[in-house]
CSV table of C-alpha atoms in Angstrom, one decimal:
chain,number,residue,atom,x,y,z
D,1,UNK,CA,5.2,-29.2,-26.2
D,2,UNK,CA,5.0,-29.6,-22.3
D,3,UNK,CA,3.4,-27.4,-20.6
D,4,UNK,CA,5.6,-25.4,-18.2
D,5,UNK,CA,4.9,-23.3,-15.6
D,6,UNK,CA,5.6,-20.2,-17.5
D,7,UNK,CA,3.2,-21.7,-19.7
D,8,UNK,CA,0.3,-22.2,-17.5
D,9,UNK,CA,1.0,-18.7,-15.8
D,10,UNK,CA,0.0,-17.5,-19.3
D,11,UNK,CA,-2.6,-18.9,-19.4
D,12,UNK,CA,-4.0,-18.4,-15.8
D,13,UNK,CA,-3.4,-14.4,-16.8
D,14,UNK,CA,-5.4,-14.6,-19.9
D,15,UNK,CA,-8.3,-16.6,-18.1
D,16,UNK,CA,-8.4,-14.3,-15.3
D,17,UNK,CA,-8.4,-11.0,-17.4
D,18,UNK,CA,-11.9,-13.3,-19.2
D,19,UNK,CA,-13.2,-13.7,-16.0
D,20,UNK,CA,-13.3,-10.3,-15.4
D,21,UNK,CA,-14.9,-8.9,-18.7
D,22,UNK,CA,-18.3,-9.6,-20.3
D,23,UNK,CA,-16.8,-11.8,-22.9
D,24,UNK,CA,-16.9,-15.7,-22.9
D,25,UNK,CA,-14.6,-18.0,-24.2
D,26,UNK,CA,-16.7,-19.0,-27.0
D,27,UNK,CA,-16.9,-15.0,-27.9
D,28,UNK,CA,-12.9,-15.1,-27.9
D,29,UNK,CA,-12.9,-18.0,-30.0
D,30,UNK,CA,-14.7,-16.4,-32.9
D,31,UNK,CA,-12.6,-13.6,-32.1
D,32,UNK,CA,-9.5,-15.4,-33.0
D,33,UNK,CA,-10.9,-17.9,-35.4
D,34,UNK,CA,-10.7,-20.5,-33.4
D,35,UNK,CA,-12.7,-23.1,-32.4
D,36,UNK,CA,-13.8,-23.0,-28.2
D,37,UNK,CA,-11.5,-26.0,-27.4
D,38,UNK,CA,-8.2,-23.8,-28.6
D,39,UNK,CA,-9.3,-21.1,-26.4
D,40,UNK,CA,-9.5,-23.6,-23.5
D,41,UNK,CA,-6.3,-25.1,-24.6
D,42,UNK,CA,-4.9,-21.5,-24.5
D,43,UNK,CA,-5.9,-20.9,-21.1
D,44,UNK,CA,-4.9,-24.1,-19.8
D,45,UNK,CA,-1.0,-23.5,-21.3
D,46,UNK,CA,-1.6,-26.7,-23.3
D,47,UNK,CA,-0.6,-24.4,-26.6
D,48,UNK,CA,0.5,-21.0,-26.8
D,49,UNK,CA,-0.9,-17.7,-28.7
D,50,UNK,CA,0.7,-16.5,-31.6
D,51,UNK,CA,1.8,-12.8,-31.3
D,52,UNK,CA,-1.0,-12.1,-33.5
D,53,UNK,CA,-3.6,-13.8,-31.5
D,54,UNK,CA,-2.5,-12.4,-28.4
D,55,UNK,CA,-2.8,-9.0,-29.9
D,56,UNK,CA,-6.5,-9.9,-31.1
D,57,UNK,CA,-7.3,-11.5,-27.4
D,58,UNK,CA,-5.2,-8.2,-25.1
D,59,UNK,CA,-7.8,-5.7,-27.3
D,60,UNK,CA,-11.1,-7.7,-27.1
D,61,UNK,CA,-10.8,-8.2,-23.0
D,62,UNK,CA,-9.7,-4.4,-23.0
D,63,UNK,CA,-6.4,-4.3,-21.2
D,64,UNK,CA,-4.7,-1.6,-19.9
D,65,UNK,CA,-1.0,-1.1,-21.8
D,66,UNK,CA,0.6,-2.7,-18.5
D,67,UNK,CA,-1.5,-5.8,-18.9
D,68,UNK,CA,-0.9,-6.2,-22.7
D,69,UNK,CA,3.3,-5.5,-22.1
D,70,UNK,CA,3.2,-8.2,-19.2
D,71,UNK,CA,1.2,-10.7,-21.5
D,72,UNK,CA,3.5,-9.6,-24.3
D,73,UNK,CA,6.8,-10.4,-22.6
D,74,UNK,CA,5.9,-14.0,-21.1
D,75,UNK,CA,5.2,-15.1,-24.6
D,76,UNK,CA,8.1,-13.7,-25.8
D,77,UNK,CA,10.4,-15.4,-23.1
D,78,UNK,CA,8.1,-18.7,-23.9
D,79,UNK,CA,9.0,-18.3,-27.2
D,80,UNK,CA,12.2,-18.1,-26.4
D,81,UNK,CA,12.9,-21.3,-24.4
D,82,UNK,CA,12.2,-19.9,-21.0
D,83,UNK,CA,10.2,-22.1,-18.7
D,84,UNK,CA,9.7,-20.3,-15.5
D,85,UNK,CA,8.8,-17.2,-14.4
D,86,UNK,CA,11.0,-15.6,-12.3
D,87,UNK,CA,10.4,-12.3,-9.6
D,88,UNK,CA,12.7,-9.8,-8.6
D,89,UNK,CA,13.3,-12.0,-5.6
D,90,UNK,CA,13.8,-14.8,-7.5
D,91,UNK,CA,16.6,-13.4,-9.5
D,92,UNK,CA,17.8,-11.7,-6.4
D,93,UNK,CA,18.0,-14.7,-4.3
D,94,UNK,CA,19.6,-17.0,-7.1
D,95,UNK,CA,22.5,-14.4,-8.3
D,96,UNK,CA,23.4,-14.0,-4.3
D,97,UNK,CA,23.6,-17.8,-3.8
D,98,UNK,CA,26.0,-18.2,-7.1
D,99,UNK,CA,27.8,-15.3,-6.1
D,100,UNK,CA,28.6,-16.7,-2.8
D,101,UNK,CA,29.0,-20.3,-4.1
D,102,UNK,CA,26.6,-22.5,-2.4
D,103,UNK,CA,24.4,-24.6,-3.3
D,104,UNK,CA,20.6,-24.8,-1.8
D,105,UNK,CA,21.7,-27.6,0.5
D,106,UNK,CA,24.3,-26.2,1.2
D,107,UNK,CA,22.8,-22.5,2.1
D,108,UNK,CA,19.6,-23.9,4.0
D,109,UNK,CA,22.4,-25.5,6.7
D,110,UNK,CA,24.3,-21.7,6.8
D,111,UNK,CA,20.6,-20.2,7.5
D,112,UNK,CA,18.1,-23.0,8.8
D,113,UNK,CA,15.8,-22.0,6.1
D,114,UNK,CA,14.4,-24.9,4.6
D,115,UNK,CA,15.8,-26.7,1.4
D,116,UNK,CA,12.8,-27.1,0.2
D,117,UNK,CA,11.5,-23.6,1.2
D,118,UNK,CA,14.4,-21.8,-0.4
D,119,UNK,CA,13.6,-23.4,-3.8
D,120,UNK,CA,10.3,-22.5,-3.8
D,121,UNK,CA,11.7,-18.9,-3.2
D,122,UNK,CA,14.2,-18.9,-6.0
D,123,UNK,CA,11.6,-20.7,-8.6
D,124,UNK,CA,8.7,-19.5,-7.9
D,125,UNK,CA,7.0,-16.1,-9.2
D,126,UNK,CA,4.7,-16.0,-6.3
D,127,UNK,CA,6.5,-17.2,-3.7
D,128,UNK,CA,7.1,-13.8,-0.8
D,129,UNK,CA,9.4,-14.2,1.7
D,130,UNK,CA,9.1,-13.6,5.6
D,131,UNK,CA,11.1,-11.0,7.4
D,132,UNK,CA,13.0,-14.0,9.5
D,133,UNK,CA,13.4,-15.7,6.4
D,134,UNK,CA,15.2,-12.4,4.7
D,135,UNK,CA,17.1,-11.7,8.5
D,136,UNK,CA,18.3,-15.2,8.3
D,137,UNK,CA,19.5,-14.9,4.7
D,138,UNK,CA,20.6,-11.8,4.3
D,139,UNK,CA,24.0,-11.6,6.4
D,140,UNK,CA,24.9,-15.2,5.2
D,141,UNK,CA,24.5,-13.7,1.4
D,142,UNK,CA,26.0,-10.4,2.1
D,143,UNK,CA,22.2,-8.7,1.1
D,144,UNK,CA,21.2,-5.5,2.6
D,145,UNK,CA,18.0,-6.9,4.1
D,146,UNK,CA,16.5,-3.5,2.4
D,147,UNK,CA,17.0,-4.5,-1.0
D,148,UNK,CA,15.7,-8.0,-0.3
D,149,UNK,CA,12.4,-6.1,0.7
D,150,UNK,CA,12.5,-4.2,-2.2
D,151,UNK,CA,13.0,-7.3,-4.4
D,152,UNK,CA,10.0,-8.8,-2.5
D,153,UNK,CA,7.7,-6.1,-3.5
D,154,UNK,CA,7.8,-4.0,-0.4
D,155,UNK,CA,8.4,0.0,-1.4
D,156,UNK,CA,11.3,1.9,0.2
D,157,UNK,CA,10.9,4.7,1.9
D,158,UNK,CA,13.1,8.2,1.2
D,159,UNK,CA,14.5,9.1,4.3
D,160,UNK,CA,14.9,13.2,5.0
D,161,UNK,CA,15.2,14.5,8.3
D,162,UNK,CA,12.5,14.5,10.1
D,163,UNK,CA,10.2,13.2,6.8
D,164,UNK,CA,10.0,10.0,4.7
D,165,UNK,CA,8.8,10.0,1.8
D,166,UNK,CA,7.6,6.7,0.0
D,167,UNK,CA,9.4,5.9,-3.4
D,168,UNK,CA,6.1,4.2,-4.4
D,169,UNK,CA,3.1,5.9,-2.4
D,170,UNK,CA,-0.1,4.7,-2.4
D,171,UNK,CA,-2.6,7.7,-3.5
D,172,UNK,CA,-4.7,7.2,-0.2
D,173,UNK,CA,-1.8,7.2,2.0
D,174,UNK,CA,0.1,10.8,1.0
D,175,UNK,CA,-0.2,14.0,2.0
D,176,UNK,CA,-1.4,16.2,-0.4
D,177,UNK,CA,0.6,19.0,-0.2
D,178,UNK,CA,3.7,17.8,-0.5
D,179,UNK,CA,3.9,14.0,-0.2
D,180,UNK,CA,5.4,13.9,2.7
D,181,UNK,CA,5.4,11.3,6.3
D,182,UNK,CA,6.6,12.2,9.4
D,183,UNK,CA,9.1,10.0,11.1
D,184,UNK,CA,8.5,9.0,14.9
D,185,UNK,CA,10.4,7.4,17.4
D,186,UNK,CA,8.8,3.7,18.7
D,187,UNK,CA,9.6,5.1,22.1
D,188,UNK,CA,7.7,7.7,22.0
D,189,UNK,CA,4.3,6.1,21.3
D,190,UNK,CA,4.9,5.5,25.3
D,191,UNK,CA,3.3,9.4,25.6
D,192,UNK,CA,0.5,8.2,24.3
D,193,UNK,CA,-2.7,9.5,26.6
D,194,UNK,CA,-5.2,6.5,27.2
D,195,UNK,CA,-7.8,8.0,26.1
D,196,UNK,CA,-6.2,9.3,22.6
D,197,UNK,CA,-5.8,7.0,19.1
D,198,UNK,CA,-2.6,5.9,18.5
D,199,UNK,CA,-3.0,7.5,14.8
D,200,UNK,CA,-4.4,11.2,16.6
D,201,UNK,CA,-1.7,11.1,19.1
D,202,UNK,CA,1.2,10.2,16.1
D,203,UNK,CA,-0.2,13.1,14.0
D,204,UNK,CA,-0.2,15.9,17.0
D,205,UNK,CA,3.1,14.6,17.7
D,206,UNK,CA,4.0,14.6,13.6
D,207,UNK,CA,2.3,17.9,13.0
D,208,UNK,CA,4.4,20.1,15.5
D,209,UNK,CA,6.9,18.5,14.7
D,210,UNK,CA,7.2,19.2,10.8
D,211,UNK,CA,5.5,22.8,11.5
D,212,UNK,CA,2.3,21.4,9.2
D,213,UNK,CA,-0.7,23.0,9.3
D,214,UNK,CA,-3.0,21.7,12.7
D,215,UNK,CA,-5.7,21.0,10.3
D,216,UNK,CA,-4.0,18.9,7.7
D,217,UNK,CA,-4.3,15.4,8.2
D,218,UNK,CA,-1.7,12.7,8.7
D,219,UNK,CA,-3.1,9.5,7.1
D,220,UNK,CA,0.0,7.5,8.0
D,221,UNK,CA,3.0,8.2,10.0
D,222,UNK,CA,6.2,6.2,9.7
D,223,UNK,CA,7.9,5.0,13.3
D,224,UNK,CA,11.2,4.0,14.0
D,225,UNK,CA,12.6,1.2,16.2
D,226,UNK,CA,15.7,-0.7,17.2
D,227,UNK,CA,15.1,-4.0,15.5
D,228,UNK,CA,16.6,-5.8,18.6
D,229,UNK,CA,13.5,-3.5,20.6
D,230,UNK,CA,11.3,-6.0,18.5
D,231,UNK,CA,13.4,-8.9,18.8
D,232,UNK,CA,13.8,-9.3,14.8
D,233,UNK,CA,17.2,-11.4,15.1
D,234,UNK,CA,19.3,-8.5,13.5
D,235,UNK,CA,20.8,-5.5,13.9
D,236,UNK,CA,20.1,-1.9,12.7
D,237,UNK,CA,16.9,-0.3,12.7
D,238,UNK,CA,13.4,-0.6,11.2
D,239,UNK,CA,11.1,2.0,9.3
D,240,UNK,CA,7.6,1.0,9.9
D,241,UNK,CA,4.7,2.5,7.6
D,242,UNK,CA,1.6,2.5,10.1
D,243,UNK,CA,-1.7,3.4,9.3
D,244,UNK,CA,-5.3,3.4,10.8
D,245,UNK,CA,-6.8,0.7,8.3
D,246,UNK,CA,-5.0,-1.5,6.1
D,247,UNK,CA,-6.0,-0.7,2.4
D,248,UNK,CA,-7.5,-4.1,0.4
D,249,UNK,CA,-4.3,-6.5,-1.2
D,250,UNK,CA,-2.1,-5.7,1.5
D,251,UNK,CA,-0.5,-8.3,3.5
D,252,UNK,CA,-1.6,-8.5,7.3
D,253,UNK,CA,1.3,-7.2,9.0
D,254,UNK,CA,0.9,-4.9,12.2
D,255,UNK,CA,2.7,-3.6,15.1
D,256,UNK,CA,1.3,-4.3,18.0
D,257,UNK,CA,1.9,-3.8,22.2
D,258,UNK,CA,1.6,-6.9,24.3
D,259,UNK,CA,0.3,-7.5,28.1
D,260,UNK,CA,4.2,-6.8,29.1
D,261,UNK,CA,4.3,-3.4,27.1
D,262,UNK,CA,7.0,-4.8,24.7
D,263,UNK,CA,6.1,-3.6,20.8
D,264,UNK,CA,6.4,-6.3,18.5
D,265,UNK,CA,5.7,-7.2,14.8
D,266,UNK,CA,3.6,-10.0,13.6
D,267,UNK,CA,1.7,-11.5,10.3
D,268,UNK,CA,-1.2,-13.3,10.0
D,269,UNK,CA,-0.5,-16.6,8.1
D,270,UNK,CA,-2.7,-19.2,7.8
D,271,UNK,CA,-5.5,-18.1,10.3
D,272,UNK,CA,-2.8,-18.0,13.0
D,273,UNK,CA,-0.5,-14.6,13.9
D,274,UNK,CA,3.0,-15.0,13.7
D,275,UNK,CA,5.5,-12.9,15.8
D,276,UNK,CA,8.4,-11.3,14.2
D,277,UNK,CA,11.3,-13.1,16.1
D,278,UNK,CA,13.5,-15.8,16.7
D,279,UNK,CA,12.2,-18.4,17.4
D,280,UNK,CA,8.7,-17.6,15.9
D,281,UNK,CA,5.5,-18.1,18.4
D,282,UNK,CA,1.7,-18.0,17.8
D,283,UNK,CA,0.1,-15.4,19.5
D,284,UNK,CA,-2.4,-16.2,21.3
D,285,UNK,CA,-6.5,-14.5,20.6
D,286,UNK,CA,-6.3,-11.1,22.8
D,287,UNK,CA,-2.7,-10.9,23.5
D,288,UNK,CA,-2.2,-8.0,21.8
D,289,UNK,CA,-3.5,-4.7,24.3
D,290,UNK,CA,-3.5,-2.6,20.3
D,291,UNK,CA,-2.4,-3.2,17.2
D,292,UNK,CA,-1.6,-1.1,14.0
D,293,UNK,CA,-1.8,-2.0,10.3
D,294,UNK,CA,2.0,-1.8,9.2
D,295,UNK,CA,2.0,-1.3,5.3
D,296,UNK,CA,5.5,-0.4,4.5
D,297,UNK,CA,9.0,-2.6,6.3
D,298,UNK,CA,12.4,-1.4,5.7
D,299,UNK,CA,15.4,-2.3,8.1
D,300,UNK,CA,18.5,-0.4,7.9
D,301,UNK,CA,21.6,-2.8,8.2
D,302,UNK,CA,24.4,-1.7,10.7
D,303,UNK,CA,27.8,-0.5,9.7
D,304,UNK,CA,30.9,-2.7,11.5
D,305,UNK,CA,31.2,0.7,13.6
D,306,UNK,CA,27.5,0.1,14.7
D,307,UNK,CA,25.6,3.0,13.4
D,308,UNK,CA,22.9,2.0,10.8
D,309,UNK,CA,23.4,2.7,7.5
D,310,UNK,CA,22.3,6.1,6.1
């Protein structure tokens, strides 16, 4: 059989998880029964486990329950005829095009986003979206560019009153007590004193104004903009998840306050920083006066009447 991708994302899985424990392929091999070139096969997607064998290989590297159902279901959609592998956003992204009856072609001319580019986003597992390419293709597939995010792997935040609370929190970035964020408004971070953090002044600001505790900490605070305040190309307003340090895996994303005193977004791609907005720019070293890791994005689509969403 040919080896697909889903194939060789099989296989990928199972050599990383024998990367990562004290075995070696030639232990897995006896394992199975094998000799040491069907192992290498294996990992290369050149032939696929048996259920049995995976089952053998899952409890000899020790994987968690997660890892073995993730393992368990690829093979199960190899087995049954499925090639690729295919994200949230893929699915997302492909249904919305069908649904509004365009092709790729046909869809990159309606948004400027690539051909090329949007097929790698509808085929590929690993493939993550920008937040211009979601604000270009959102309104053209009639998306809430929140769900898009979602799709993509970023958490949405649960907004109440004053609060947020995240719908997937990270244990280092909750309050203890009850879970909770306190929502700020961009403008305010104007207040700021210049000799006080960013982070301190957001949580004396947050802590009066939940009524919390003056000794509880505030490990993150979510802030609030108009999207066209950050030039993002849409409408509607933006939750932003801000934090002193950016915890290990997450993408570089941060808000940041320029020479001018405009805030803006940006990700670092490549080496280089990209702004958030249309058209995109490199920033150059030093532009930025501070900066703040941003861990969570959610943008809140605007209603005909022009509110934003609830």
């Amino acid at each position: 059989m040919a080896v697909t991708p889903l194939r060789m994302k099989l296989g990928e899985k199972i050599r990383k998880y024998l990367l990562g424990s004290p075995l070696r392929q030639r232990d897995l091999a006896a394992a199975l029964g094998v000799s040491c070139s069907a192992v290498s096969q294996m990992i290369s997607g050149k032939i696929v486990p048996q259920q049995d064998q995976l089952d053998i290989i899952c409890e000899h590297l020790a994987l968690t329950r997660d890892q073995t159902l993730e393992l368990t279901a690829m093979l199960t959609s190899i087995r049954n005829g499925q090639k690729t592998l295919r994200s949230k956003f893929n699915q997302l992204l492909a249904a919305a095009r069908r649904e509004r009856g365009v092709d790729a072609r046909q869809l990159a001319n309606l948004t400027g986003v690539s051909c090329t580019r949007l097929q790698l986003l509808e085929n590929c597992f690993d493939a993550t979206p920008t937040l211009e390419e979601i604000n270009r293709l959102a309104p053209v597939l009639s998306c809430a560019p929140e769900d898009m995010l979602l799709a993509a792997g970023m958490a949405r935040p649960v907004i109440q009153g004053d609060s947020v609370q995240l719908s997937e929190p990270a244990v280092d970035y909750q309050l203890a007590s009850r879970k909770m964020l306190p929502v700020l408004e961009l403008a305010q971070l104007a207040d700021c004193r210049p000799e006080e953090s960013l982070l301190h002044f957001a949580a004396r600001k947050a802590l009066r104004q939940t009524g919390y505790g003056t000794d509880l900490p505030v490990p993150a605070v979510a802030i609030a903009a108009d999207c066209r305040k950050l030039k993002l190309g849409t409408g509607g307003e933006v939750l932003m998840l801000v934090a002193p340090e950016r915890p290990q895996g997450f993408r570089e994303i941060e808000l940041y306050r320029d020479r001018t005193g405009q805030y803006r977004l940006r990700e670092r791609r490549r080496g280089c920083w990209k702004v958030f907005q249309l058209p995109p720019v490199t920033t150059p070293a030093g532009y930025a006066l501070w900066s703040l890791p941003v861990l969570e994005l959610i943008i809140r689509p605007v209603r005909p009447g022009g509110s934003p969403e609830a």
